[in-house]
Amino acid sequence: MTQKKRIFSGMQPTGILTLGNYLGAMRNWVALQDEYDCIYSIVDLHSLTIRHEPKDLRQYRISLLAQYIACGIDPEKCILFMQSHVSAHAELTWILNCYTYMGELNRMTQFKEKAAKNESNINAGLFTYPVLMAADILLYQTHLVPVGEDQKQHLELARDIAGRFNGLYGDVFQIPEPYIPKVGARIMSLQDPESKMSKSDSNQNAFISLLDPPETIVRKFKRAVTDSETVVRFDIENKPGISNLMSIYSSVTGKSLEDIEREFEGKGYGDFKLAVGEAVAETLRPIQERYKDLLASRDYLEDVMKEGAEAAGYIAGKTLNKVYRKIGLR
Ligand code: ATP
Ligand code: LTN
C-alpha cells in the first residue's frame, strides 16, 4: 500500500473568516481531504503577535474550529487541532530560530506590512512569525501546504530552513511544496481593489465575512468600488475592481472568465454585482446553517480538539525527538 502524502495548513483565530480565506485556502483544504493525509491547525500562537483580550481569543479559537467544520473539514478524515495544545511547535521554533538569518526575516513582506500597521507594537514575535510557521509545517513531514498567494514567501523560507538543516544533519525534514489555487488565490478588498481582502480590516464593507447574512452580502457587493466604464471585462491593471469581482464569481460558480464576459455583455455593473452577491450568498448559506448548530455543540468541539491534540502531538513528538538527537541534545 502506498502511503498518502501529507498536507498541513493553518489559520489564525483573529476573527470570522472572510471570503478570501475561504476561496484562497479553506475550499482547497476541504477538496484535498480524501486524497491526502491532512492535518489542519488553528494557529493560536501566531495570533499573539497582535494584542487580543483573553476572552476574545478564547471565543475566536472555538469559533474558528466550528468554522472549519462548517466549511466541510471532517474530523473523521483529518487531524484538527489547536497549535498551543502541542508544545513541540514552540520547542522546534526555538531551534529553527538558530538556523534562520536576520537577513532572511528582514525580507519578509508580511512583516514589513504588519509592522507599518502596528507601529506601537513591533514585537519580536512579529519578526520571527515565519519561523513558527516553518516549525508547524516541518514537524509533520509535510509534502503540500494549501495557502493563498500571500503565504508563498513564508513557504519558501520554510523550504530554505529545511534544506539548510538537512544539509547539516542528513534527511530530517520533508521539503514542503506550496499548493496555491489558480483562481481565488488573492481576493482583493471590495473597497480598495489594490489591497488584499483581510479579516482585520477596520472597514466592514471591505470584506465579506463567512457569516454575513445574504442581504449584507448583496449590499456590500453593490457598494464595491469599480471603475467609470460599463463593460464587464477582465483587466487587472486597468479594472482591478471588476476583475476581482469576476474572480470571485468564477470561483463560486465555476464559470470561466470568458463565459462571464459573455454573460454580461451589454448589461451594466448593477446586474453583474447583483449576480455576484447572490451567488456568494448561496455558497455561504449552508456553511452558516452548520456553523450555528456546531457552536451549540460545545462538548463535541472539545472532543475534536482533545483527539486532534493527541494525534498531532504523537507525530510532532517523533520529529522533535529526531531533531534533538541530531543536534546533540540527547
Ligand atoms: P489577518 O487579516 O488577521 O492578517 P488573514 O485574513 O490574512 O488574517 P490568515 O489567518 O492570515 O488570514 O490566513 C489564512 C489563509 O487564508 C492563508 O492561507 C492565506 O493565504 C489565505 N488568505 C488570506 N487572505 C486571503 C485573500 N484575500 N485571498 C486569498 N487567500 C487569502
Ligand atoms: N502564516 C499563515 C498561517 C499559518 C500557516 C501555518 C499556514 C501559520 N502556520 C502553517 C500554513 C502552514 C497566515 O498568516 N495566513
Short mmCIF file of C-alpha atoms and ligand atoms in Angstrom, two decimals:
data_model
loop_
_atom_site.label_atom_id
_atom_site.label_comp_id
_atom_site.label_asym_id
_atom_site.label_seq_id
_atom_site.Cartn_x
_atom_site.Cartn_y
_atom_site.Cartn_z
CA MET A 1 0.00 0.00 0.00
CA THR A 2 1.38 3.41 -0.90
CA GLN A 3 1.20 5.96 1.88
CA LYS A 4 -0.91 9.04 1.26
CA LYS A 5 1.01 12.29 1.03
CA ARG A 6 0.77 14.65 3.98
CA ILE A 7 -0.89 18.08 3.97
CA PHE A 8 -0.58 20.71 6.68
CA SER A 9 -2.13 24.16 6.90
CA GLY A 10 -3.42 26.62 9.47
CA MET A 11 -5.29 29.87 10.03
CA GLN A 12 -5.09 32.41 12.81
CA PRO A 13 -8.00 32.82 15.24
CA THR A 14 -8.26 36.57 14.69
CA GLY A 15 -11.95 36.85 13.74
CA ILE A 16 -14.54 35.37 11.41
CA LEU A 17 -13.09 34.04 8.15
CA THR A 18 -13.53 36.13 5.03
CA LEU A 19 -14.48 35.10 1.54
CA GLY A 20 -10.74 35.50 0.77
CA ASN A 21 -9.75 32.91 3.38
CA TYR A 22 -12.45 30.59 2.07
CA LEU A 23 -11.70 30.84 -1.65
CA GLY A 24 -7.93 31.16 -1.26
CA ALA A 25 -7.37 28.36 1.22
CA MET A 26 -10.24 26.69 3.06
CA ARG A 27 -12.05 25.40 -0.01
CA ASN A 28 -8.89 23.59 -1.09
CA TRP A 29 -8.41 22.12 2.34
CA VAL A 30 -11.83 20.52 2.01
CA ALA A 31 -11.21 19.28 -1.54
CA LEU A 32 -7.91 17.66 -0.59
CA GLN A 33 -9.02 15.75 2.48
CA ASP A 34 -9.96 12.50 0.72
CA GLU A 35 -6.82 12.16 -1.33
CA TYR A 36 -4.26 13.24 1.28
CA ASP A 37 -3.40 12.70 4.90
CA CYS A 38 -4.49 16.13 6.16
CA ILE A 39 -3.60 17.97 9.34
CA TYR A 40 -5.25 21.35 9.92
CA SER A 41 -4.43 23.62 12.82
CA ILE A 42 -5.84 26.69 14.49
CA VAL A 43 -2.62 28.60 14.89
CA ASP A 44 -3.37 30.42 18.12
CA LEU A 45 0.29 31.06 18.98
CA HIS A 46 0.63 33.02 15.75
CA SER A 47 -2.24 35.29 16.71
CA LEU A 48 -0.35 36.51 19.83
CA THR A 49 1.74 38.85 17.67
CA ILE A 50 -1.24 41.19 17.92
CA ARG A 51 -2.79 42.05 21.29
CA HIS A 52 -6.20 40.47 21.99
CA GLU A 53 -8.44 40.42 25.04
CA PRO A 54 -8.09 36.90 26.54
CA LYS A 55 -11.85 36.40 26.42
CA ASP A 56 -11.96 37.37 22.73
CA LEU A 57 -9.11 34.99 21.91
CA ARG A 58 -10.88 32.14 23.72
CA GLN A 59 -14.00 32.85 21.67
CA TYR A 60 -12.14 33.21 18.34
CA ARG A 61 -10.41 29.85 18.84
CA ILE A 62 -13.56 27.82 19.39
CA SER A 63 -15.43 29.78 16.74
CA LEU A 64 -12.70 29.07 14.18
CA LEU A 65 -12.87 25.36 14.95
CA ALA A 66 -16.64 25.49 14.29
CA GLN A 67 -15.99 27.44 11.06
CA TYR A 68 -13.50 24.81 9.85
CA ILE A 69 -16.03 22.03 10.37
CA ALA A 70 -18.92 24.08 8.96
CA CYS A 71 -16.90 24.67 5.77
CA GLY A 72 -16.62 20.92 5.34
CA ILE A 73 -13.45 19.84 7.19
CA ASP A 74 -14.29 16.41 8.56
CA PRO A 75 -12.63 15.47 11.86
CA GLU A 76 -13.14 11.80 10.93
CA LYS A 77 -10.89 12.26 7.91
CA CYS A 78 -8.33 14.79 9.16
CA ILE A 79 -6.48 15.76 12.28
CA LEU A 80 -7.86 19.07 13.56
CA PHE A 81 -6.06 20.67 16.48
CA MET A 82 -5.11 23.80 18.41
CA GLN A 83 -1.45 24.75 17.87
CA SER A 84 -0.86 25.67 21.52
CA HIS A 85 -2.00 22.21 22.63
CA VAL A 86 1.12 20.67 21.08
CA SER A 87 4.21 22.09 22.78
CA ALA A 88 6.54 20.74 20.09
CA HIS A 89 5.63 23.80 17.95
CA ALA A 90 7.19 26.22 20.41
CA GLU A 91 10.15 23.91 21.04
CA LEU A 92 11.07 23.42 17.39
CA THR A 93 10.62 27.14 16.76
CA TRP A 94 13.45 27.98 19.17
CA ILE A 95 15.77 25.54 17.45
CA LEU A 96 14.88 26.74 13.95
CA ASN A 97 15.37 30.34 15.07
CA CYS A 98 19.03 29.42 15.46
CA TYR A 99 19.13 28.24 11.83
CA THR A 100 17.40 31.29 10.33
CA TYR A 101 19.21 34.50 9.37
CA MET A 102 18.10 38.01 10.28
CA GLY A 103 18.58 38.94 6.61
CA GLU A 104 16.04 36.31 5.57
CA LEU A 105 13.41 37.55 8.02
CA ASN A 106 14.12 41.16 7.06
CA ARG A 107 12.98 40.42 3.52
CA MET A 108 9.50 39.17 4.52
CA THR A 109 6.88 41.47 3.04
CA GLN A 110 4.21 40.46 5.59
CA PHE A 111 6.49 41.63 8.41
CA LYS A 112 7.03 44.97 6.68
CA GLU A 113 3.29 45.43 6.11
CA LYS A 114 2.25 44.38 9.62
CA ALA A 115 5.00 46.44 11.25
CA ALA A 116 3.81 49.51 9.32
CA LYS A 117 0.23 48.87 10.53
CA ASN A 118 1.19 48.25 14.19
CA GLU A 119 3.83 50.87 14.83
CA SER A 120 3.20 50.83 18.57
CA ASN A 121 3.79 47.08 18.92
CA ILE A 122 6.51 45.83 16.58
CA ASN A 123 7.38 42.85 18.76
CA ALA A 124 9.99 40.16 18.12
CA GLY A 125 7.20 37.63 17.58
CA LEU A 126 6.01 39.56 14.56
CA PHE A 127 9.55 39.30 13.17
CA THR A 128 10.07 35.57 13.86
CA TYR A 129 6.48 34.64 12.92
CA PRO A 130 7.62 32.78 9.74
CA VAL A 131 9.92 30.55 11.82
CA LEU A 132 6.96 29.36 13.90
CA MET A 133 5.15 28.70 10.63
CA ALA A 134 8.16 26.69 9.36
CA ALA A 135 8.11 24.64 12.59
CA ASP A 136 4.36 23.97 12.13
CA ILE A 137 4.95 22.57 8.67
CA LEU A 138 8.22 20.71 9.25
CA LEU A 139 7.08 18.89 12.41
CA TYR A 140 4.61 16.86 10.33
CA GLN A 141 6.92 15.88 7.42
CA THR A 142 4.53 17.80 5.17
CA HIS A 143 4.54 17.38 1.39
CA LEU A 144 1.97 20.02 0.45
CA VAL A 145 0.77 23.28 2.06
CA PRO A 146 -2.51 24.74 0.70
CA VAL A 147 -2.42 28.52 1.24
CA GLY A 148 -3.29 31.78 -0.52
CA GLU A 149 -0.76 33.71 -2.58
CA ASP A 150 0.32 35.95 0.35
CA GLN A 151 1.93 32.99 2.16
CA LYS A 152 4.19 31.93 -0.71
CA GLN A 153 7.20 33.82 0.59
CA HIS A 154 6.86 32.25 4.06
CA LEU A 155 6.71 28.84 2.49
CA GLU A 156 9.86 29.45 0.52
CA LEU A 157 11.60 30.37 3.76
CA ALA A 158 10.38 27.11 5.36
CA ARG A 159 11.87 25.23 2.41
CA ASP A 160 15.19 27.06 2.79
CA ILE A 161 15.38 26.36 6.53
CA ALA A 162 14.55 22.69 5.99
CA GLY A 163 17.13 22.37 3.22
CA ARG A 164 19.79 24.03 5.37
CA PHE A 165 19.05 21.76 8.32
CA ASN A 166 19.04 18.64 6.14
CA GLY A 167 22.34 19.74 4.60
CA LEU A 168 23.93 19.75 8.06
CA TYR A 169 22.33 16.69 9.66
CA GLY A 170 21.01 14.40 6.92
CA ASP A 171 17.39 13.91 5.89
CA VAL A 172 15.48 15.16 8.91
CA PHE A 173 12.69 17.14 7.24
CA GLN A 174 10.50 16.59 4.20
CA ILE A 175 10.82 19.66 1.92
CA PRO A 176 7.26 21.09 1.57
CA GLU A 177 5.67 22.44 -1.62
CA PRO A 178 3.08 25.24 -1.77
CA TYR A 179 -0.39 24.49 -3.16
CA ILE A 180 -1.93 27.74 -4.40
CA PRO A 181 -5.22 27.80 -6.37
CA LYS A 182 -5.30 29.16 -9.93
CA VAL A 183 -8.40 31.28 -9.32
CA GLY A 184 -9.09 32.90 -5.94
CA ALA A 185 -5.53 32.86 -4.56
CA ARG A 186 -5.69 36.58 -3.90
CA ILE A 187 -9.15 38.02 -3.33
CA MET A 188 -8.94 41.79 -3.04
CA SER A 189 -10.70 44.26 -0.75
CA LEU A 190 -14.11 45.40 -2.05
CA GLN A 191 -13.27 48.99 -1.09
CA ASP A 192 -9.67 49.09 -2.29
CA PRO A 193 -9.10 46.50 -5.02
CA GLU A 194 -5.33 47.12 -4.89
CA SER A 195 -5.04 45.55 -1.42
CA LYS A 196 -5.83 42.07 -0.09
CA MET A 197 -9.20 41.28 1.49
CA SER A 198 -8.35 40.86 5.17
CA LYS A 199 -10.44 39.87 8.19
CA SER A 200 -8.74 42.51 10.32
CA ASP A 201 -9.70 45.42 8.00
CA SER A 202 -11.33 48.22 10.00
CA ASN A 203 -13.77 48.92 7.16
CA GLN A 204 -16.54 46.29 7.35
CA ASN A 205 -17.55 47.00 3.74
CA ALA A 206 -14.11 45.91 2.52
CA PHE A 207 -14.66 42.22 3.21
CA ILE A 208 -17.33 39.55 3.09
CA SER A 209 -17.45 37.59 6.30
CA LEU A 210 -18.39 33.93 6.11
CA LEU A 211 -21.26 34.73 8.49
CA ASP A 212 -22.68 37.85 6.81
CA PRO A 213 -26.44 37.49 6.18
CA PRO A 214 -27.49 37.38 2.47
CA GLU A 215 -28.81 40.99 2.46
CA THR A 216 -25.48 42.26 3.82
CA ILE A 217 -23.54 40.30 1.19
CA VAL A 218 -25.66 41.72 -1.65
CA ARG A 219 -25.33 45.24 -0.20
CA LYS A 220 -21.53 45.01 0.17
CA PHE A 221 -21.16 43.88 -3.46
CA LYS A 222 -23.49 46.66 -4.61
CA ARG A 223 -21.15 49.17 -2.93
CA ALA A 224 -17.94 47.56 -4.19
CA VAL A 225 -15.50 50.02 -5.77
CA THR A 226 -15.24 49.55 -9.56
CA ASP A 227 -14.43 51.99 -12.40
CA SER A 228 -16.17 54.51 -14.63
CA GLU A 229 -16.60 52.18 -17.63
CA THR A 230 -19.62 49.92 -18.02
CA VAL A 231 -18.00 46.84 -19.57
CA VAL A 232 -17.53 43.61 -17.61
CA ARG A 233 -14.04 42.71 -18.80
CA PHE A 234 -11.08 41.05 -17.04
CA ASP A 235 -8.17 43.50 -16.92
CA ILE A 236 -6.38 43.53 -13.57
CA GLU A 237 -4.24 46.54 -14.39
CA ASN A 238 -6.95 48.93 -15.60
CA LYS A 239 -10.05 47.39 -14.00
CA PRO A 240 -8.91 45.87 -10.68
CA GLY A 241 -12.34 46.12 -9.02
CA ILE A 242 -14.30 44.42 -11.81
CA SER A 243 -11.53 41.83 -12.27
CA ASN A 244 -11.71 40.98 -8.56
CA LEU A 245 -15.49 40.55 -8.75
CA MET A 246 -15.05 38.36 -11.83
CA SER A 247 -12.54 36.14 -10.00
CA ILE A 248 -14.96 35.79 -7.10
CA TYR A 249 -17.87 34.98 -9.42
CA SER A 250 -15.73 32.49 -11.34
CA SER A 251 -14.58 30.80 -8.09
CA VAL A 252 -18.07 30.32 -6.71
CA THR A 253 -19.86 29.35 -9.94
CA GLY A 254 -17.07 27.50 -11.78
CA LYS A 255 -17.72 29.65 -14.89
CA SER A 256 -14.68 30.75 -16.92
CA LEU A 257 -13.74 34.43 -17.20
CA GLU A 258 -14.66 34.36 -20.93
CA ASP A 259 -18.11 32.93 -20.14
CA ILE A 260 -18.66 35.67 -17.57
CA GLU A 261 -17.70 38.40 -20.05
CA ARG A 262 -20.21 36.91 -22.50
CA GLU A 263 -22.95 36.53 -19.85
CA PHE A 264 -22.83 40.25 -19.01
CA GLU A 265 -22.26 41.67 -22.49
CA GLY A 266 -24.46 44.73 -22.94
CA LYS A 267 -25.53 44.70 -19.28
CA GLY A 268 -24.45 47.24 -16.66
CA TYR A 269 -22.42 46.82 -13.48
CA GLY A 270 -25.63 46.77 -11.40
CA ASP A 271 -26.77 43.44 -12.88
CA PHE A 272 -23.31 41.97 -12.57
CA LYS A 273 -22.82 43.00 -8.93
CA LEU A 274 -26.22 41.59 -8.00
CA ALA A 275 -25.38 38.26 -9.65
CA VAL A 276 -22.06 38.05 -7.77
CA GLY A 277 -23.73 38.91 -4.45
CA GLU A 278 -26.45 36.32 -4.90
CA ALA A 279 -24.01 33.60 -5.97
CA VAL A 280 -21.79 34.25 -2.95
CA ALA A 281 -24.76 34.32 -0.55
CA GLU A 282 -25.93 30.99 -1.96
CA THR A 283 -22.47 29.44 -1.48
CA LEU A 284 -22.24 30.58 2.13
CA ARG A 285 -25.81 29.72 3.19
CA PRO A 286 -25.23 26.02 4.07
CA ILE A 287 -21.99 26.90 5.89
CA GLN A 288 -23.82 29.41 8.06
CA GLU A 289 -26.51 26.88 8.98
CA ARG A 290 -23.96 24.25 10.01
CA TYR A 291 -21.96 26.83 11.95
CA LYS A 292 -24.92 27.72 14.16
CA ASP A 293 -25.54 24.07 15.02
CA LEU A 294 -21.89 23.41 15.75
CA LEU A 295 -21.44 26.33 18.13
CA ALA A 296 -24.26 24.89 20.20
CA SER A 297 -22.43 21.53 20.41
CA ARG A 298 -19.64 22.63 22.70
CA ASP A 299 -18.85 19.13 24.04
CA TYR A 300 -18.37 17.81 20.54
CA LEU A 301 -15.93 20.63 19.71
CA GLU A 302 -13.99 19.95 22.91
CA ASP A 303 -13.72 16.25 21.99
CA VAL A 304 -12.47 17.07 18.49
CA MET A 305 -9.77 19.33 19.96
CA LYS A 306 -8.69 16.75 22.50
CA GLU A 307 -8.40 13.93 20.00
CA GLY A 308 -6.67 16.20 17.49
CA ALA A 309 -4.06 17.30 20.02
CA GLU A 310 -3.22 13.69 20.88
CA ALA A 311 -2.86 12.59 17.29
CA ALA A 312 -0.87 15.67 16.26
CA GLY A 313 1.30 15.51 19.39
CA TYR A 314 2.33 11.96 18.58
CA ILE A 315 3.54 12.80 15.07
CA ALA A 316 5.19 16.07 16.09
CA GLY A 317 6.95 14.40 19.04
CA LYS A 318 8.65 11.91 16.73
CA THR A 319 10.12 14.67 14.54
CA LEU A 320 11.16 16.76 17.52
CA ASN A 321 12.99 13.81 19.10
CA LYS A 322 14.85 13.20 15.90
CA VAL A 323 15.89 16.85 15.77
CA TYR A 324 17.10 16.78 19.39
CA ARG A 325 19.16 13.65 18.69
CA LYS A 326 20.69 15.04 15.51
CA ILE A 327 21.87 18.31 17.05
CA GLY A 328 23.29 16.71 20.20
CA LEU A 329 20.63 17.47 22.80
CA ARG A 330 20.05 13.75 23.55
P1 ATP B 1 -5.37 38.84 9.13
O1 ATP B 1 -6.25 39.82 8.46
O2 ATP B 1 -5.72 38.59 10.58
O3 ATP B 1 -3.91 39.07 8.91
P2 ATP B 1 -5.92 36.97 7.06
O4 ATP B 1 -7.30 37.29 6.64
O5 ATP B 1 -4.80 37.35 6.15
O6 ATP B 1 -5.66 37.44 8.51
P3 ATP B 1 -4.86 34.36 7.84
O7 ATP B 1 -5.39 33.63 9.00
O8 ATP B 1 -3.54 35.03 8.00
O9 ATP B 1 -5.92 35.41 7.31
O10 ATP B 1 -4.81 33.42 6.55
C1 ATP B 1 -5.47 32.21 6.41
C2 ATP B 1 -5.33 31.70 4.98
O11 ATP B 1 -6.15 32.47 4.10
C3 ATP B 1 -3.92 31.75 4.41
O12 ATP B 1 -3.69 30.57 3.67
C4 ATP B 1 -3.95 32.93 3.49
O13 ATP B 1 -3.03 32.79 2.42
C5 ATP B 1 -5.38 32.90 2.99
N1 ATP B 1 -5.86 34.23 2.62
C6 ATP B 1 -5.95 35.30 3.45
N2 ATP B 1 -6.46 36.37 2.80
C7 ATP B 1 -6.67 35.97 1.53
C8 ATP B 1 -7.18 36.63 0.35
N3 ATP B 1 -7.56 37.90 0.38
N4 ATP B 1 -7.29 35.92 -0.79
C9 ATP B 1 -6.92 34.63 -0.83
N5 ATP B 1 -6.42 33.96 0.22
C10 ATP B 1 -6.29 34.61 1.40
N1 LTN B 2 1.08 32.33 8.45
C1 LTN B 2 -0.18 31.89 7.98
C2 LTN B 2 -0.89 30.98 8.93
C3 LTN B 2 -0.07 29.78 9.22
C4 LTN B 2 0.15 28.66 8.35
C5 LTN B 2 0.98 27.76 9.06
C6 LTN B 2 -0.28 28.35 7.06
C7 LTN B 2 0.62 29.53 10.34
N2 LTN B 2 1.26 28.32 10.27
C8 LTN B 2 1.42 26.58 8.50
C9 LTN B 2 0.17 27.14 6.50
C10 LTN B 2 1.01 26.29 7.22
C11 LTN B 2 -1.00 33.12 7.69
O1 LTN B 2 -0.70 34.18 8.16
N3 LTN B 2 -2.01 33.01 6.94
#
